[in-house]
Amino acid sequence: MFKEKVESLLNKALEDRPALFLIDFTISGDNTVRVVLDGDEGVNLQDCMDVSRAIEHNLDREAEDFSLEVTSAGATSPLQLRRQYKKNVGRKLMVRTSDNEWEGTLTEANDEHITLEWKAREPKPVGKGKVTVQKKEVIAFSDIHQAKVVLKF
């Protein structure tokens, strides 16, 4: 009953904010409600506060004791939804599959796959020395084990 009510309030709050989307929603045994959000334009503090209020102000603490935590997906959290890839086009990703790992700029994300591009130094086909070449890898979503945005400081 409690979980269904919270879930309904959360869904309504997200309907009112179509740029936001749910990454994770859990309720632990001690009624700790944890909501993790992301957004097409990112998530700011006001977004978290608005969703938190939409849930908390419609629950009765006398009827159900609970704690509520609404957060944004961390910058270093693995990407979980295809929608997250689309918002990160142009950023550098580290992508791991069962048999390989790539780091490159995400240049495309559609419903089937992503495309990573990067530059690499390789030996010249003829003669000594190396040449910089443009590399490209198309990776199906079904093959991705983990993908994270690479932050540069």
PDB file of C-alpha atoms in Angstrom:
ATOM      1  CA  MET A   1       0.000   0.000   0.000  1.00  0.00           C
ATOM      2  CA  PHE A   2       2.723   2.491   1.028  1.00  0.00           C
ATOM      3  CA  LYS A   3       4.933   1.604  -1.940  1.00  0.00           C
ATOM      4  CA  GLU A   4       2.044   1.944  -4.402  1.00  0.00           C
ATOM      5  CA  LYS A   5       1.119   5.364  -2.997  1.00  0.00           C
ATOM      6  CA  VAL A   6       4.721   6.619  -3.190  1.00  0.00           C
ATOM      7  CA  GLU A   7       5.098   5.205  -6.702  1.00  0.00           C
ATOM      8  CA  SER A   8       1.887   6.909  -7.816  1.00  0.00           C
ATOM      9  CA  LEU A   9       3.020  10.269  -6.375  1.00  0.00           C
ATOM     10  CA  LEU A  10       6.443   9.865  -7.988  1.00  0.00           C
ATOM     11  CA  ASN A  11       4.914   9.068 -11.391  1.00  0.00           C
ATOM     12  CA  LYS A  12       2.657  12.128 -11.144  1.00  0.00           C
ATOM     13  CA  ALA A  13       5.625  14.351 -10.219  1.00  0.00           C
ATOM     14  CA  LEU A  14       7.567  13.048 -13.245  1.00  0.00           C
ATOM     15  CA  GLU A  15       4.567  13.524 -15.561  1.00  0.00           C
ATOM     16  CA  ASP A  16       4.583  17.199 -14.546  1.00  0.00           C
ATOM     17  CA  ARG A  17       8.304  17.405 -15.420  1.00  0.00           C
ATOM     18  CA  PRO A  18       8.781  15.564 -18.756  1.00  0.00           C
ATOM     19  CA  ALA A  19      12.504  16.455 -19.011  1.00  0.00           C
ATOM     20  CA  LEU A  20      13.166  14.359 -15.865  1.00  0.00           C
ATOM     21  CA  PHE A  21      13.246  10.573 -15.780  1.00  0.00           C
ATOM     22  CA  LEU A  22      13.620   7.885 -13.144  1.00  0.00           C
ATOM     23  CA  ILE A  23      16.867   5.939 -12.778  1.00  0.00           C
ATOM     24  CA  ASP A  24      16.146   4.105  -9.529  1.00  0.00           C
ATOM     25  CA  PHE A  25      13.358   3.849  -6.956  1.00  0.00           C
ATOM     26  CA  THR A  26      13.606   1.731  -3.809  1.00  0.00           C
ATOM     27  CA  ILE A  27      11.906   1.468  -0.446  1.00  0.00           C
ATOM     28  CA  SER A  28      13.892  -0.380   2.201  1.00  0.00           C
ATOM     29  CA  GLY A  29      12.449  -2.362   5.097  1.00  0.00           C
ATOM     30  CA  ASP A  30      12.589   0.655   7.421  1.00  0.00           C
ATOM     31  CA  ASN A  31      10.581   2.765   4.906  1.00  0.00           C
ATOM     32  CA  THR A  32      13.559   4.687   3.588  1.00  0.00           C
ATOM     33  CA  VAL A  33      12.411   5.896   0.176  1.00  0.00           C
ATOM     34  CA  ARG A  34      15.256   6.502  -2.282  1.00  0.00           C
ATOM     35  CA  VAL A  35      14.641   8.137  -5.658  1.00  0.00           C
ATOM     36  CA  VAL A  36      17.428   8.703  -8.203  1.00  0.00           C
ATOM     37  CA  LEU A  37      16.626  11.012 -11.125  1.00  0.00           C
ATOM     38  CA  ASP A  38      18.280  12.148 -14.333  1.00  0.00           C
ATOM     39  CA  GLY A  39      17.137  14.656 -16.889  1.00  0.00           C
ATOM     40  CA  ASP A  40      17.540  15.499 -20.544  1.00  0.00           C
ATOM     41  CA  GLU A  41      19.035  18.834 -19.438  1.00  0.00           C
ATOM     42  CA  GLY A  42      20.522  17.480 -16.226  1.00  0.00           C
ATOM     43  CA  VAL A  43      18.995  17.636 -12.736  1.00  0.00           C
ATOM     44  CA  ASN A  44      19.361  20.582 -10.402  1.00  0.00           C
ATOM     45  CA  LEU A  45      18.630  21.023  -6.714  1.00  0.00           C
ATOM     46  CA  GLN A  46      15.241  22.606  -7.436  1.00  0.00           C
ATOM     47  CA  ASP A  47      14.198  19.535  -9.466  1.00  0.00           C
ATOM     48  CA  CYS A  48      15.046  17.262  -6.522  1.00  0.00           C
ATOM     49  CA  MET A  49      13.225  19.551  -4.087  1.00  0.00           C
ATOM     50  CA  ASP A  50      10.116  19.706  -6.303  1.00  0.00           C
ATOM     51  CA  VAL A  51       9.892  15.922  -6.671  1.00  0.00           C
ATOM     52  CA  SER A  52      10.579  15.446  -2.953  1.00  0.00           C
ATOM     53  CA  ARG A  53       7.785  17.869  -2.020  1.00  0.00           C
ATOM     54  CA  ALA A  54       5.366  16.292  -4.492  1.00  0.00           C
ATOM     55  CA  ILE A  55       5.840  12.991  -2.675  1.00  0.00           C
ATOM     56  CA  GLU A  56       6.283  14.088   0.928  1.00  0.00           C
ATOM     57  CA  HIS A  57       3.452  16.642   1.073  1.00  0.00           C
ATOM     58  CA  ASN A  58       0.959  14.004  -0.029  1.00  0.00           C
ATOM     59  CA  LEU A  59       1.864  11.382   2.558  1.00  0.00           C
ATOM     60  CA  ASP A  60       0.668  11.246   6.139  1.00  0.00           C
ATOM     61  CA  ARG A  61       3.552  10.822   8.599  1.00  0.00           C
ATOM     62  CA  GLU A  62       1.024   9.852  11.282  1.00  0.00           C
ATOM     63  CA  ALA A  63      -0.058   6.866   9.182  1.00  0.00           C
ATOM     64  CA  GLU A  64       3.373   5.833   7.920  1.00  0.00           C
ATOM     65  CA  ASP A  65       6.817   6.695   9.302  1.00  0.00           C
ATOM     66  CA  PHE A  66       9.326   7.151   6.475  1.00  0.00           C
ATOM     67  CA  SER A  67      12.411   9.006   5.309  1.00  0.00           C
ATOM     68  CA  LEU A  68      12.750  10.318   1.774  1.00  0.00           C
ATOM     69  CA  GLU A  69      15.872  10.918  -0.309  1.00  0.00           C
ATOM     70  CA  VAL A  70      15.628  12.354  -3.822  1.00  0.00           C
ATOM     71  CA  THR A  71      18.963  12.677  -5.636  1.00  0.00           C
ATOM     72  CA  SER A  72      20.358  13.044  -9.117  1.00  0.00           C
ATOM     73  CA  ALA A  73      22.375  10.334 -10.815  1.00  0.00           C
ATOM     74  CA  GLY A  74      26.023  11.069 -10.029  1.00  0.00           C
ATOM     75  CA  ALA A  75      28.350  12.274 -12.758  1.00  0.00           C
ATOM     76  CA  THR A  76      30.397   9.093 -12.424  1.00  0.00           C
ATOM     77  CA  SER A  77      27.420   6.715 -12.151  1.00  0.00           C
ATOM     78  CA  PRO A  78      27.183   4.157 -14.948  1.00  0.00           C
ATOM     79  CA  LEU A  79      24.663   4.993 -17.643  1.00  0.00           C
ATOM     80  CA  GLN A  80      21.598   2.756 -17.318  1.00  0.00           C
ATOM     81  CA  LEU A  81      18.982   4.000 -19.777  1.00  0.00           C
ATOM     82  CA  ARG A  82      19.203   4.655 -23.513  1.00  0.00           C
ATOM     83  CA  ARG A  83      17.810   8.124 -22.820  1.00  0.00           C
ATOM     84  CA  GLN A  84      20.984   8.887 -20.815  1.00  0.00           C
ATOM     85  CA  TYR A  85      23.186   8.099 -23.811  1.00  0.00           C
ATOM     86  CA  LYS A  86      21.268  10.527 -26.005  1.00  0.00           C
ATOM     87  CA  LYS A  87      21.805  13.381 -23.550  1.00  0.00           C
ATOM     88  CA  ASN A  88      25.549  12.631 -23.430  1.00  0.00           C
ATOM     89  CA  VAL A  89      26.259  12.807 -27.180  1.00  0.00           C
ATOM     90  CA  GLY A  90      29.439  14.856 -27.586  1.00  0.00           C
ATOM     91  CA  ARG A  91      30.936  13.729 -24.275  1.00  0.00           C
ATOM     92  CA  LYS A  92      33.743  11.238 -23.713  1.00  0.00           C
ATOM     93  CA  LEU A  93      32.632   7.780 -22.554  1.00  0.00           C
ATOM     94  CA  MET A  94      34.375   4.658 -21.341  1.00  0.00           C
ATOM     95  CA  VAL A  95      32.398   1.655 -22.618  1.00  0.00           C
ATOM     96  CA  ARG A  96      33.025  -1.954 -21.588  1.00  0.00           C
ATOM     97  CA  THR A  97      31.672  -5.036 -23.334  1.00  0.00           C
ATOM     98  CA  SER A  98      32.358  -8.678 -22.507  1.00  0.00           C
ATOM     99  CA  ASP A  99      35.482  -8.746 -24.669  1.00  0.00           C
ATOM    100  CA  ASN A 100      36.660  -5.155 -25.116  1.00  0.00           C
ATOM    101  CA  GLU A 101      36.878  -1.651 -23.681  1.00  0.00           C
ATOM    102  CA  TRP A 102      36.843   1.677 -25.536  1.00  0.00           C
ATOM    103  CA  GLU A 103      37.211   5.298 -24.586  1.00  0.00           C
ATOM    104  CA  GLY A 104      36.003   7.840 -27.083  1.00  0.00           C
ATOM    105  CA  THR A 105      33.582  10.601 -27.874  1.00  0.00           C
ATOM    106  CA  LEU A 106      29.959   9.525 -28.119  1.00  0.00           C
ATOM    107  CA  THR A 107      28.933  10.777 -31.558  1.00  0.00           C
ATOM    108  CA  GLU A 108      25.616   8.959 -31.977  1.00  0.00           C
ATOM    109  CA  ALA A 109      23.025   7.230 -29.800  1.00  0.00           C
ATOM    110  CA  ASN A 110      19.891   5.756 -31.325  1.00  0.00           C
ATOM    111  CA  ASP A 111      17.498   3.024 -30.194  1.00  0.00           C
ATOM    112  CA  GLU A 112      19.803   0.199 -31.360  1.00  0.00           C
ATOM    113  CA  HIS A 113      23.416   1.231 -30.751  1.00  0.00           C
ATOM    114  CA  ILE A 114      25.929   3.936 -29.905  1.00  0.00           C
ATOM    115  CA  THR A 115      28.889   5.191 -31.926  1.00  0.00           C
ATOM    116  CA  LEU A 116      32.207   6.099 -30.304  1.00  0.00           C
ATOM    117  CA  GLU A 117      34.983   7.944 -32.134  1.00  0.00           C
ATOM    118  CA  TRP A 118      38.572   8.666 -31.101  1.00  0.00           C
ATOM    119  CA  LYS A 119      42.021   9.322 -32.531  1.00  0.00           C
ATOM    120  CA  ALA A 120      44.793   6.756 -32.217  1.00  0.00           C
ATOM    121  CA  ARG A 121      48.493   6.635 -33.133  1.00  0.00           C
ATOM    122  CA  GLU A 122      49.367   3.670 -35.346  1.00  0.00           C
ATOM    123  CA  PRO A 123      52.465   2.621 -37.280  1.00  0.00           C
ATOM    124  CA  LYS A 124      52.619   4.020 -40.812  1.00  0.00           C
ATOM    125  CA  PRO A 125      51.600   1.495 -43.481  1.00  0.00           C
ATOM    126  CA  VAL A 126      54.916   2.138 -45.231  1.00  0.00           C
ATOM    127  CA  GLY A 127      58.113   3.361 -43.627  1.00  0.00           C
ATOM    128  CA  LYS A 128      58.987   4.279 -40.064  1.00  0.00           C
ATOM    129  CA  GLY A 129      57.035   6.357 -37.598  1.00  0.00           C
ATOM    130  CA  LYS A 130      53.435   6.671 -36.616  1.00  0.00           C
ATOM    131  CA  VAL A 131      50.396   8.377 -38.027  1.00  0.00           C
ATOM    132  CA  THR A 132      47.243   9.620 -36.282  1.00  0.00           C
ATOM    133  CA  VAL A 133      44.117   7.852 -37.505  1.00  0.00           C
ATOM    134  CA  GLN A 134      40.451   8.395 -36.755  1.00  0.00           C
ATOM    135  CA  LYS A 135      38.807   5.323 -35.208  1.00  0.00           C
ATOM    136  CA  LYS A 136      35.120   4.531 -34.951  1.00  0.00           C
ATOM    137  CA  GLU A 137      33.242   1.764 -33.157  1.00  0.00           C
ATOM    138  CA  VAL A 138      29.529   1.014 -33.326  1.00  0.00           C
ATOM    139  CA  ILE A 139      28.382  -0.849 -30.199  1.00  0.00           C
ATOM    140  CA  ALA A 140      24.955  -2.440 -29.797  1.00  0.00           C
ATOM    141  CA  PHE A 141      23.180  -1.663 -26.519  1.00  0.00           C
ATOM    142  CA  SER A 142      22.812  -5.400 -25.927  1.00  0.00           C
ATOM    143  CA  ASP A 143      26.635  -5.728 -25.873  1.00  0.00           C
ATOM    144  CA  ILE A 144      27.306  -2.948 -23.355  1.00  0.00           C
ATOM    145  CA  HIS A 145      28.162  -4.200 -19.865  1.00  0.00           C
ATOM    146  CA  GLN A 146      29.001  -0.768 -18.471  1.00  0.00           C
ATOM    147  CA  ALA A 147      29.356   2.784 -19.751  1.00  0.00           C
ATOM    148  CA  LYS A 148      30.458   5.859 -17.819  1.00  0.00           C
ATOM    149  CA  VAL A 149      31.078   9.471 -18.718  1.00  0.00           C
ATOM    150  CA  VAL A 150      34.798  10.257 -18.431  1.00  0.00           C
ATOM    151  CA  LEU A 151      35.335  13.494 -16.554  1.00  0.00           C
ATOM    152  CA  LYS A 152      38.386  15.594 -17.429  1.00  0.00           C
ATOM    153  CA  PHE A 153      39.785  18.085 -14.943  1.00  0.00           C
TER     154      PHE A 153
END
